[in-house]
Tab-separated table of C-alpha atoms and ligand atoms in Angstrom:
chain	number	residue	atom	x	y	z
A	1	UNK	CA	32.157	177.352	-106.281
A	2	UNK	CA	28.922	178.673	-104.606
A	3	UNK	CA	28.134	178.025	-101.117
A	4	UNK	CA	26.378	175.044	-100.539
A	5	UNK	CA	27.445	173.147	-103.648
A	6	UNK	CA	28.547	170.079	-102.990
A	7	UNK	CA	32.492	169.575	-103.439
A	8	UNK	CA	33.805	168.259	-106.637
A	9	UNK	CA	36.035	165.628	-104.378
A	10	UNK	CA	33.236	164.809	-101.314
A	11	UNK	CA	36.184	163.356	-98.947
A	12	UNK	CA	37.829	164.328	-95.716
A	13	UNK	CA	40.000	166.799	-97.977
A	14	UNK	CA	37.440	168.724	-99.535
A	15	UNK	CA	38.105	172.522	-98.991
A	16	UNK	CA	41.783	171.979	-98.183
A	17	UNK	CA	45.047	172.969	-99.527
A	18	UNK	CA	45.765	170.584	-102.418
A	19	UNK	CA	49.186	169.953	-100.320
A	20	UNK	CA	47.396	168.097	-98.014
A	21	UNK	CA	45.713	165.637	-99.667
A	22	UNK	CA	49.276	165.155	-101.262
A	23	UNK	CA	51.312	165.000	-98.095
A	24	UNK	CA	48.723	162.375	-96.296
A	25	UNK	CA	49.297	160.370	-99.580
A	26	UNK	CA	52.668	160.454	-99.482
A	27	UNK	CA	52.959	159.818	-95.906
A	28	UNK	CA	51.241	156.786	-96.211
A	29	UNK	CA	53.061	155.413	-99.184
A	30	UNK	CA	56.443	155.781	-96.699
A	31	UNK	CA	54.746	153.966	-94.220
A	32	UNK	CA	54.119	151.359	-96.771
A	33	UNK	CA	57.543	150.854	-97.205
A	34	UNK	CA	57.492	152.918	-100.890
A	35	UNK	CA	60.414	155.608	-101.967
A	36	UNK	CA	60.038	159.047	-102.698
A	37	UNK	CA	61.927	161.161	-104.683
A	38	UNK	CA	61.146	164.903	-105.614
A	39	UNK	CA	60.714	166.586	-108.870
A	40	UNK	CA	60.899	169.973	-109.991
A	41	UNK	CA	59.724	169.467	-113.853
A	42	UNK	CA	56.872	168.892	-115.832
A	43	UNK	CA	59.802	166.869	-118.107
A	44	UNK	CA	60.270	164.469	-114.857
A	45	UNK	CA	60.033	161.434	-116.736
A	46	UNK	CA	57.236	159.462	-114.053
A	47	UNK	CA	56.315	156.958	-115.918
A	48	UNK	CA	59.843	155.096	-115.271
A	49	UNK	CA	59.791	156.434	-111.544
A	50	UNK	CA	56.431	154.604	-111.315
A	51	UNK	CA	57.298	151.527	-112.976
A	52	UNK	CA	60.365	151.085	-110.128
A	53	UNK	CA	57.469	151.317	-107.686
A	54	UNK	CA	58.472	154.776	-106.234
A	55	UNK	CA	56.612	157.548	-105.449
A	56	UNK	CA	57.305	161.474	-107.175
A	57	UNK	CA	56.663	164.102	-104.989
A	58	UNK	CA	56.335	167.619	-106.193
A	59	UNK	CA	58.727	169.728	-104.185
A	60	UNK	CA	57.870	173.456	-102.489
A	61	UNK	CA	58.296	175.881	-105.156
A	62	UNK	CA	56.176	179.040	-104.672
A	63	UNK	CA	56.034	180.610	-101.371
A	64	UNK	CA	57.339	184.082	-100.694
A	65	UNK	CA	58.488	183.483	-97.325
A	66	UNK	CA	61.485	181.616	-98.147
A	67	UNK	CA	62.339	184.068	-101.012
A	68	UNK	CA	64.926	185.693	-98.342
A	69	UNK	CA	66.948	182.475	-97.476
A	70	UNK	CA	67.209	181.567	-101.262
A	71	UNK	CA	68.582	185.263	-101.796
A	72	UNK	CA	71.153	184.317	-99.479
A	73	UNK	CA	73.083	182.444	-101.588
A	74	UNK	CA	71.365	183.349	-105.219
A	75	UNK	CA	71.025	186.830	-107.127
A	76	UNK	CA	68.084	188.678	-106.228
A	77	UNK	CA	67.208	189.333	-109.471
A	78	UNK	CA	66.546	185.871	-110.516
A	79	UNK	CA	62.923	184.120	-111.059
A	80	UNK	CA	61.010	183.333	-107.618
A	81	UNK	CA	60.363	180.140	-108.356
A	82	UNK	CA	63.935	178.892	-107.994
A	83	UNK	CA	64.509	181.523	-105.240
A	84	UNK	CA	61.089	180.119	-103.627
A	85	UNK	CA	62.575	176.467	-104.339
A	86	UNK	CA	66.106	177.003	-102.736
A	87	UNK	CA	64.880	179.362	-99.638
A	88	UNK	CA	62.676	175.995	-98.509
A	89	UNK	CA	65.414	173.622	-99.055
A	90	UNK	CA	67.907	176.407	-97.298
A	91	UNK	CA	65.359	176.575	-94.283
A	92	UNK	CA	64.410	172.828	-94.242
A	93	UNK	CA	60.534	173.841	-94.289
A	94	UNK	CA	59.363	171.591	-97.346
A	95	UNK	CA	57.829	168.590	-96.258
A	96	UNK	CA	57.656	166.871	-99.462
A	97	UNK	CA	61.664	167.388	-99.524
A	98	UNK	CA	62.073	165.765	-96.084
A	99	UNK	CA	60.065	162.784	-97.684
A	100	UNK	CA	62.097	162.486	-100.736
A	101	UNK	CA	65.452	160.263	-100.657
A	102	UNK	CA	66.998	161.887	-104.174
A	103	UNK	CA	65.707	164.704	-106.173
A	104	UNK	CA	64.910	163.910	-110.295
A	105	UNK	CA	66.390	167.455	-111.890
A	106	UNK	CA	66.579	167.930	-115.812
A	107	UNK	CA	68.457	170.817	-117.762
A	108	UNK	CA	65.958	173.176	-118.446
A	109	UNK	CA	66.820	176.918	-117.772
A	110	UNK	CA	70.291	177.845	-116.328
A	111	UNK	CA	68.940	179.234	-112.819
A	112	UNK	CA	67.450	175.940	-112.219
A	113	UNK	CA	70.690	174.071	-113.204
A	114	UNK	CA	72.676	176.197	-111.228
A	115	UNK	CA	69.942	175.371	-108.163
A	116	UNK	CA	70.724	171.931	-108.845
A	117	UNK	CA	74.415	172.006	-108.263
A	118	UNK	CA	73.669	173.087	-104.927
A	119	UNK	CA	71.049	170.585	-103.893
A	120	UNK	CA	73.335	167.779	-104.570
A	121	UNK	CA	75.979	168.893	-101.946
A	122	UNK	CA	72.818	168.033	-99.512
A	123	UNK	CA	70.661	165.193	-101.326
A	124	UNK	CA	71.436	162.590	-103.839
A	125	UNK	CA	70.781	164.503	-107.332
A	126	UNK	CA	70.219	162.488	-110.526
A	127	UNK	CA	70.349	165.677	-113.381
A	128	UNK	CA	68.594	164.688	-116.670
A	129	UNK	CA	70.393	166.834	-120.180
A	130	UNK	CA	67.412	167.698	-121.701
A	131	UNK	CA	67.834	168.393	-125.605
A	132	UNK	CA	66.451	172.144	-126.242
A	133	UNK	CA	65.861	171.156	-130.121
A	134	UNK	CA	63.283	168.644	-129.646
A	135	UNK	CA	62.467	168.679	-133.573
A	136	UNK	CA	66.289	167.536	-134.047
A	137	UNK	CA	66.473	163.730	-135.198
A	138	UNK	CA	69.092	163.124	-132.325
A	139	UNK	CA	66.825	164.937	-129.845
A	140	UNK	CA	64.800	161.748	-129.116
A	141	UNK	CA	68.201	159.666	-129.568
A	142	UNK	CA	69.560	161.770	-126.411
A	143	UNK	CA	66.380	161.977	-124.252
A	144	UNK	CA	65.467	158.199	-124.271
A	145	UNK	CA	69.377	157.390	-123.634
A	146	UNK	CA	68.895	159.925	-120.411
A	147	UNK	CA	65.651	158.302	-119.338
A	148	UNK	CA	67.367	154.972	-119.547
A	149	UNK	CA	70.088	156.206	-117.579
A	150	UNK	CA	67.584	157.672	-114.652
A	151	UNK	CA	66.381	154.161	-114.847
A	152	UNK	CA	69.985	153.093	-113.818
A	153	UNK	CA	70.376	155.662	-111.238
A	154	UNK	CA	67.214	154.689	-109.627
A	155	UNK	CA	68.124	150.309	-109.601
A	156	UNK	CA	71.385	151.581	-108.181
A	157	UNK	CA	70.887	154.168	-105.684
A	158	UNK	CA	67.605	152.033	-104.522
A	159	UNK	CA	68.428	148.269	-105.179
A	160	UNK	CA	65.899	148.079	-107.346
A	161	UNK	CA	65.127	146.607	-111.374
A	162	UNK	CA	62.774	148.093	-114.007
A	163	UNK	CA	61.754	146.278	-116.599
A	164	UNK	CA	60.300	147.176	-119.955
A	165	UNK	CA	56.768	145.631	-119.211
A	166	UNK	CA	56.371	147.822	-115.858
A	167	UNK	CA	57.427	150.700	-118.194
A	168	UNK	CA	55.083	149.794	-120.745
A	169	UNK	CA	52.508	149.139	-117.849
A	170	UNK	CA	52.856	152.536	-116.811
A	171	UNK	CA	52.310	153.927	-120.189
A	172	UNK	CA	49.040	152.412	-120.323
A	173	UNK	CA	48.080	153.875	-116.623
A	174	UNK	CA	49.120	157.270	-117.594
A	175	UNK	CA	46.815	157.649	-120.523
A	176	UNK	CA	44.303	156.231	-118.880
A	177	UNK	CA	44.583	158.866	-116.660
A	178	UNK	CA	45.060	161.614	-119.091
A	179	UNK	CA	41.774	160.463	-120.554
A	180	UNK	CA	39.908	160.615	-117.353
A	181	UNK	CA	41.395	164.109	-116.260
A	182	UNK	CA	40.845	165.498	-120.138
A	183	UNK	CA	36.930	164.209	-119.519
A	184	UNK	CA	36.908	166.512	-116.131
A	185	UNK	CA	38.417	169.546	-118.377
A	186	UNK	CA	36.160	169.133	-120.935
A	187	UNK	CA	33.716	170.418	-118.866
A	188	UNK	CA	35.381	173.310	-119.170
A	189	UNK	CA	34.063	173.618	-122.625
A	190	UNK	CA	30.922	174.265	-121.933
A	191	UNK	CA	28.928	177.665	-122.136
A	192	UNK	CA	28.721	178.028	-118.309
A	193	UNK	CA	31.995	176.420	-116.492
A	194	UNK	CA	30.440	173.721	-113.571
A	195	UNK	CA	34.058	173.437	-112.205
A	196	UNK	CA	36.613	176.394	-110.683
A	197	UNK	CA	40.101	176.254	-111.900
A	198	UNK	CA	40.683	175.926	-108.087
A	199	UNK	CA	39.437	172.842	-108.485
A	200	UNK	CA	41.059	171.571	-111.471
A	201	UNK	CA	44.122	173.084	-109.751
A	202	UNK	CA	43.738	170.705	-107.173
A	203	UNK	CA	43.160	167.689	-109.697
A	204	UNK	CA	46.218	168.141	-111.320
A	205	UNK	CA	48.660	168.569	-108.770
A	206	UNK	CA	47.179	164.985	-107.059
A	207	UNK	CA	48.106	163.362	-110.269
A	208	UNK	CA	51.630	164.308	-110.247
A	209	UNK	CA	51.561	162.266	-107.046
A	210	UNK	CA	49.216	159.577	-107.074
A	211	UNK	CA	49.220	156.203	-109.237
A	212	UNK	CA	46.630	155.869	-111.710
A	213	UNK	CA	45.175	153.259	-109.513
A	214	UNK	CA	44.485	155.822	-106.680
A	215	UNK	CA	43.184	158.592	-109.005
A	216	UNK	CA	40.714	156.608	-110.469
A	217	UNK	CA	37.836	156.695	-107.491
A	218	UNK	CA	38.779	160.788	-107.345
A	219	UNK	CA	38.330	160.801	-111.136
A	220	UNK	CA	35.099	158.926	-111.066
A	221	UNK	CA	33.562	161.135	-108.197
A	222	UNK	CA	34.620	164.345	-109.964
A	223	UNK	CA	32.898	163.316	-113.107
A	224	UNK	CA	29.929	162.280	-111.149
A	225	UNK	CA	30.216	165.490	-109.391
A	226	UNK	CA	30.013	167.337	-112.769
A	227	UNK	CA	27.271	165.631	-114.567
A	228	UNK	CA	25.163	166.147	-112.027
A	229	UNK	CA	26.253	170.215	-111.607
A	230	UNK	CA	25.493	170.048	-115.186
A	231	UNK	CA	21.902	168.482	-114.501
A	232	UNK	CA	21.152	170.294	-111.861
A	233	UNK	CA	22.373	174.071	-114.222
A	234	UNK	CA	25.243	174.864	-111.437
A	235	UNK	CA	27.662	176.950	-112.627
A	236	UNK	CA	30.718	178.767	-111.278
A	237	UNK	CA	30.525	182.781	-111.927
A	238	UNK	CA	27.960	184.140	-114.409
A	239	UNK	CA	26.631	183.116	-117.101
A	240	UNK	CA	28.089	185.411	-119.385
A	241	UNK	CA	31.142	185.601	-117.189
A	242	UNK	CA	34.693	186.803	-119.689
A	243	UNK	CA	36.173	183.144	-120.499
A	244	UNK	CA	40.034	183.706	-119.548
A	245	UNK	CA	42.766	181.308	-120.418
A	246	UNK	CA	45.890	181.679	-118.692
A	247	UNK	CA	49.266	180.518	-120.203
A	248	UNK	CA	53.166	180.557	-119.606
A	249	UNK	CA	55.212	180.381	-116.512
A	250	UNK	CA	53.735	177.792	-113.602
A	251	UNK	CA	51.350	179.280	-110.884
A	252	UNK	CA	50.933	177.753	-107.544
A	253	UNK	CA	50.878	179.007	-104.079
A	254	UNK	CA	51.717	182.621	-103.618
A	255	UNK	CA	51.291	183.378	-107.670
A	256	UNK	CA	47.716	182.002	-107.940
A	257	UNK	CA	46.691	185.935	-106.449
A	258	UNK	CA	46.638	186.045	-110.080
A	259	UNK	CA	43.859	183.506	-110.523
A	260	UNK	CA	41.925	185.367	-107.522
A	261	UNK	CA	42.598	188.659	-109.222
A	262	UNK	CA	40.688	187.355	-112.378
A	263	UNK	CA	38.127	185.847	-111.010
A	264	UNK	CA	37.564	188.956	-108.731
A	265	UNK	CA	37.145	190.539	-111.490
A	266	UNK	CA	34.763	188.878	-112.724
A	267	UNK	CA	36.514	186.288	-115.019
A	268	UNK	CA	36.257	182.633	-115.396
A	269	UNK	CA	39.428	180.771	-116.160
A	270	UNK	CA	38.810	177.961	-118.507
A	271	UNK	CA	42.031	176.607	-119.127
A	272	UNK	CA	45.318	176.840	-117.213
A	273	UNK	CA	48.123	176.342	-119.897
A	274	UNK	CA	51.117	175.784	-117.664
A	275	UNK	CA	52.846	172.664	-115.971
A	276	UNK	CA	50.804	173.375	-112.575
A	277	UNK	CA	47.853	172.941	-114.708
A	278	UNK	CA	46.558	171.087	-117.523
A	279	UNK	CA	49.648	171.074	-119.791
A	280	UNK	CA	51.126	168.197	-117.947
A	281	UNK	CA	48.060	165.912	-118.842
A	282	UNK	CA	48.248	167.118	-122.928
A	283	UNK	CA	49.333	164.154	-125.203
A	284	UNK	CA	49.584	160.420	-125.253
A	285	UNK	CA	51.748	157.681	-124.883
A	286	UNK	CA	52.520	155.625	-127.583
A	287	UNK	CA	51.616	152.100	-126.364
A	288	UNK	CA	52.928	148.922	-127.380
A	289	UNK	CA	55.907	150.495	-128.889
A	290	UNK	CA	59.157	148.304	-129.902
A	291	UNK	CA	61.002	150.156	-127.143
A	292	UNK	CA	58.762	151.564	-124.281
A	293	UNK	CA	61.642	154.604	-123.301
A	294	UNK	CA	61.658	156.103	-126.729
A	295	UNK	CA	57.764	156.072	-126.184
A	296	UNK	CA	58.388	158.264	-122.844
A	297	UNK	CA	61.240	159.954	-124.845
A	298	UNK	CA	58.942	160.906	-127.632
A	299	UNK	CA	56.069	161.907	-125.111
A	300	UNK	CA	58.074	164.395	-122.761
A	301	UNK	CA	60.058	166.153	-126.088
A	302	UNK	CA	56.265	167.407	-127.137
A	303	UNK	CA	56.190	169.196	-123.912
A	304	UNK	CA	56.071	172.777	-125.313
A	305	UNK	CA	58.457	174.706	-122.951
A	306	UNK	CA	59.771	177.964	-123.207
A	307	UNK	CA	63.143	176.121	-122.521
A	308	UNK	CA	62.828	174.704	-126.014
A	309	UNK	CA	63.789	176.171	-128.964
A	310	UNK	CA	61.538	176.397	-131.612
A	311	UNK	CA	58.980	176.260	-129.091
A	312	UNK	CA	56.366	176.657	-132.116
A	313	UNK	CA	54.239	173.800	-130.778
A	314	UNK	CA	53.193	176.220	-128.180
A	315	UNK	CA	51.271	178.246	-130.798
A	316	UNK	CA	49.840	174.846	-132.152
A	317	UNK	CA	49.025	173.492	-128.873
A	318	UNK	CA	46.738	176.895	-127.598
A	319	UNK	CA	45.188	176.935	-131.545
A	320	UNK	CA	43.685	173.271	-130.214
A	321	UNK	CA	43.089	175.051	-126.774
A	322	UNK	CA	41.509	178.063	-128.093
A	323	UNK	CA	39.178	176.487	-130.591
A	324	UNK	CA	37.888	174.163	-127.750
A	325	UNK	CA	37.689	176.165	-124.872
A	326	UNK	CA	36.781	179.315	-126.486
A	327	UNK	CA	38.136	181.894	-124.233
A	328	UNK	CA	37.630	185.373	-124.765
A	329	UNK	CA	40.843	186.812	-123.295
A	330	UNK	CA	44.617	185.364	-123.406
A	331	UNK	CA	46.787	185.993	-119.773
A	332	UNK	CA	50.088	185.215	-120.348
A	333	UNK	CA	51.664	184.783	-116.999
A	334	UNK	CA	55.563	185.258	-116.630
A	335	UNK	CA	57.523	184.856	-113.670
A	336	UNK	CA	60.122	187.402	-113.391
A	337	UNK	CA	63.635	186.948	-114.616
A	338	UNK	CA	61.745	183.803	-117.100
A	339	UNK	CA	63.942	185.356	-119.571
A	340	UNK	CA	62.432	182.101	-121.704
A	341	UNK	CA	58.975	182.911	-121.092
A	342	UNK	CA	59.449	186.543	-121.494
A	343	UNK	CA	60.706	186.601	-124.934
A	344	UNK	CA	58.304	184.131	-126.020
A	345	UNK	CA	55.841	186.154	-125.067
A	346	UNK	CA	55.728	188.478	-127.773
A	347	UNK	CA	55.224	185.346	-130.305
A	348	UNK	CA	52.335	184.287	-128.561
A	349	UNK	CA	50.762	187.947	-127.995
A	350	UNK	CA	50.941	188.378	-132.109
A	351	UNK	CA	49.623	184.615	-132.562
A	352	UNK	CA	46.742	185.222	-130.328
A	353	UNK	CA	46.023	188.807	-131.689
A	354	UNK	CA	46.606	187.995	-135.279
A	355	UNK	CA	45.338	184.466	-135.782
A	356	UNK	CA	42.592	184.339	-133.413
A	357	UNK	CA	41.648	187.916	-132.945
A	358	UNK	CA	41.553	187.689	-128.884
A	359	UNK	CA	42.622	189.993	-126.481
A	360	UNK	CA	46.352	189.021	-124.864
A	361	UNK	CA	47.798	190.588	-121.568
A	362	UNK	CA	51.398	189.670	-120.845
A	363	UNK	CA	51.912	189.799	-116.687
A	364	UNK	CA	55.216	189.903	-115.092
A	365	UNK	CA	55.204	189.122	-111.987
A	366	UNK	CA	56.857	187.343	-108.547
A	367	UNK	CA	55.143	185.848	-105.371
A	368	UNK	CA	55.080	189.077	-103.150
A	369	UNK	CA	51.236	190.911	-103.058
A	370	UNK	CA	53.207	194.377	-104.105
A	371	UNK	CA	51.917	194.541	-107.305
A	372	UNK	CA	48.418	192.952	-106.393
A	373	UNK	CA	46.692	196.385	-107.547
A	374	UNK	CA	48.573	197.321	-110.750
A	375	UNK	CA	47.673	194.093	-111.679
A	376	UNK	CA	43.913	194.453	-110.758
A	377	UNK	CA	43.669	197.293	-112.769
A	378	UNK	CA	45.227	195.983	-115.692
A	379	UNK	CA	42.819	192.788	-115.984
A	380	UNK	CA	39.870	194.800	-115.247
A	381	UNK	CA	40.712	196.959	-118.354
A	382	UNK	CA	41.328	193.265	-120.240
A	383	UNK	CA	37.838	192.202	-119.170
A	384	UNK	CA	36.672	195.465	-119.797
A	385	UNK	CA	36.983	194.798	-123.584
A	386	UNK	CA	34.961	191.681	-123.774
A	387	UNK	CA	32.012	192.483	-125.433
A	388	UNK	CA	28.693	191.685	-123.438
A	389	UNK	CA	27.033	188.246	-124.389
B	1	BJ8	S1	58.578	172.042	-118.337
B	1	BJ8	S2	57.745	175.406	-117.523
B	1	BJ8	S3	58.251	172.969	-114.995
B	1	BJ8	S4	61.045	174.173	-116.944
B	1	BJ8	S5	62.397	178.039	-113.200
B	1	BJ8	S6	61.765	178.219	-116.748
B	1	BJ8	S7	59.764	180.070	-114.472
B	1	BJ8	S8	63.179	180.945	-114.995
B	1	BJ8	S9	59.545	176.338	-114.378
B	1	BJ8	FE1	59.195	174.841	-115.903
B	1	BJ8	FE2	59.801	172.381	-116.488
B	1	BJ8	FE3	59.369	174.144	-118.413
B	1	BJ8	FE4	57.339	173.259	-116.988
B	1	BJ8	FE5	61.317	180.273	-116.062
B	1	BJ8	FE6	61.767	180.161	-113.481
B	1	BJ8	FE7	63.253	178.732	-115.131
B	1	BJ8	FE8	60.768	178.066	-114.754
């Protein structure tokens, strides 16, 4: 945002690495006697981590500096993200690991199951079989049976019980949430974006963390923050600034040069379409549902990851992102070695191009800055094409 605006969260973590508000929290949940244990997955089932009273914490995934140690022991030529993930376990450098007492893990793509098998020699491991058909009929038979049983694994390994009414509890508080954050993106809608995607960034990865409960005030100031931006006709970039949306693999950390790159070049993202962005905050909960873990079940199966197969409710879920947010460039980003995301790719460059007539750019790339010009050079052309509003 511009100098001199005033921050979209006005507190003693305003201008800081979202990782710090998110340590402090969970630093002081510890301290309050709560557990921790780290994900990896935007199919991390929190609702039922929540309802036995524990604390997720989102563990170090996407720094290049501990790309080295993870090549140690994995192939070089496998996606940095899992590299990234391993290297910080290997070199005992992610905080939010040292809080956690048992990592959540689910069987999404085969370098990340393979990572698995080596974190539980060190922590305790509880691995989740996701189903990869989701629109099978047993597909929701399987997934709420392996919620139930990370239910059991968490009363066991932490003495604890979860009942059905603090699971249904917590399916209330997480679409409350949802509705509060979706108010904050909706913002995003409008002509001239009063928020960065820094911003939202920051948002989002706080509510993988935080209980509903503790949101809420952030929630509240952001949309206070934002109605009055809107009064007052502050805006982030130009007026007629390219609307970008950016889609695929998960960007944080050392990745999000790409985010700088667009809005260097003169680009306003309006929607980040991954799991480190507003994806994880799509959907609802059914409430009040005969059995409150099919209702999680049925929730986490509409996730639309590569991982998933179809994965056509990735093409419906950017039509409803598209028509809102009205971007007028696609950026698919893909991590390298995604084979997943790669592939898919091409679907979602002929969707775009076909059915909604937008530019796409597909980016492959990992956390180093080698490729920071190519890839200048390449959105600049993409922005290039917009026509002038
Ligand atoms: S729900 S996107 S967080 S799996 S690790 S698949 S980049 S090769 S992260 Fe993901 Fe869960 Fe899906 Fe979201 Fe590719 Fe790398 Fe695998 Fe990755």
């Amino acid at each position: 945002m511009k100098e001199g605006i005033e921050p979209l969260v006005n507190d003693e973590f305003a201008g800081e690495p979202p990782t710090k508000r998110c340590l402090a929290y969970l630093q002081t949940q510890r301290e309050k006697g709560k557990h921790v244990v780290g994900i990896y997955c935007g199919y991390a089932p929190m609702e039922v981590i929540r309802a036995a009273d524990m604390v997720p914490s989102v563990l170090c995934a996407f720094d290049d500096k501990t790309i080295a140690a993870g090549e140690e022991v994995l192939p070089a030529n496998l996606c940095p993200l899992i590299k990234s993930s391993y290297g910080f376990i290997k070199t005992d450098t992610c905080p939010f690991y040292a809080l956690s007492e048992a990592v959540i893990a689910e069987t999404t793509c085969d370098g990340k199951k393979k990572m698995f098998e080596l974190i539980a020699d060190i922590k305790p491991t509880h691995v989740m079989d996701l189903p990869q058909l989701p629109d099978q009929k047993e597909a929701q038979d399987n997934w709420t049976t392996m919620i139930r049983k990370l239910a059991g694994f968490l009363e066991t390994t932490f003495k604890t019980k979860i009942s059905d009414d603090r699971v249904e509890q917590e399916i209330k508080n997480a679409n409350l949430r949802n509705k509060l954050l979706n108010q904050v993106f909706d913002f995003a809608a409008l002509p001239s974006m009063p928020l960065t995607w820094q911003e939202v960034y920051d948002l989002t990865y706080f509510g993988q963390v935080a209980t509903t409960k503790d949101m809420l005030p952030i929630l509240e100031s952001a949309l206070a923050t934002l109605q009055k931006r809107v009064a007052d006709g502050v805006y982030h970039g130009e007026k007629d600034s390219p609307r970008v949306l950016v889609t695929g693999c998960p960007v944080g950390g050392d990745a999000t040069k790409i985010f700088k790159i667009i809005e260097a070049a003169g680009g306003v993202i309006v929607y980040l379409d991954s799991c480190t962005g507003m994806k994880a905050y799509a959907g609802h909960f059914e409430e009040g549902a005969p059995d409150p873990y099919r209702s999680v079940s049925r929730r986490y199966l509409e996730v639309p990851c590569s991982c998933m197969t179809p994965n056509d409710r990735r093409l419906s879920e950017l039509d409803i992102i598209i028509n809102k947010f009205r971007p007028d460039v696609i950026i698919d980003v893909v991590l390298h070695a995604c084979h997943s995301y790669n592939i898919e790719s091409s679907k979602v460059k002929t969707h775009v191009e076909t059915i909604h007539k937008k530019p796409f750019l597909r980016i492959e790339t990992d956390y180093s800055q080698s490729d920071v010009g190519q890839i200048r050079t390449r959105v600049e052309a993409l922005l290039e094409m917009v026509p002038k509003k």
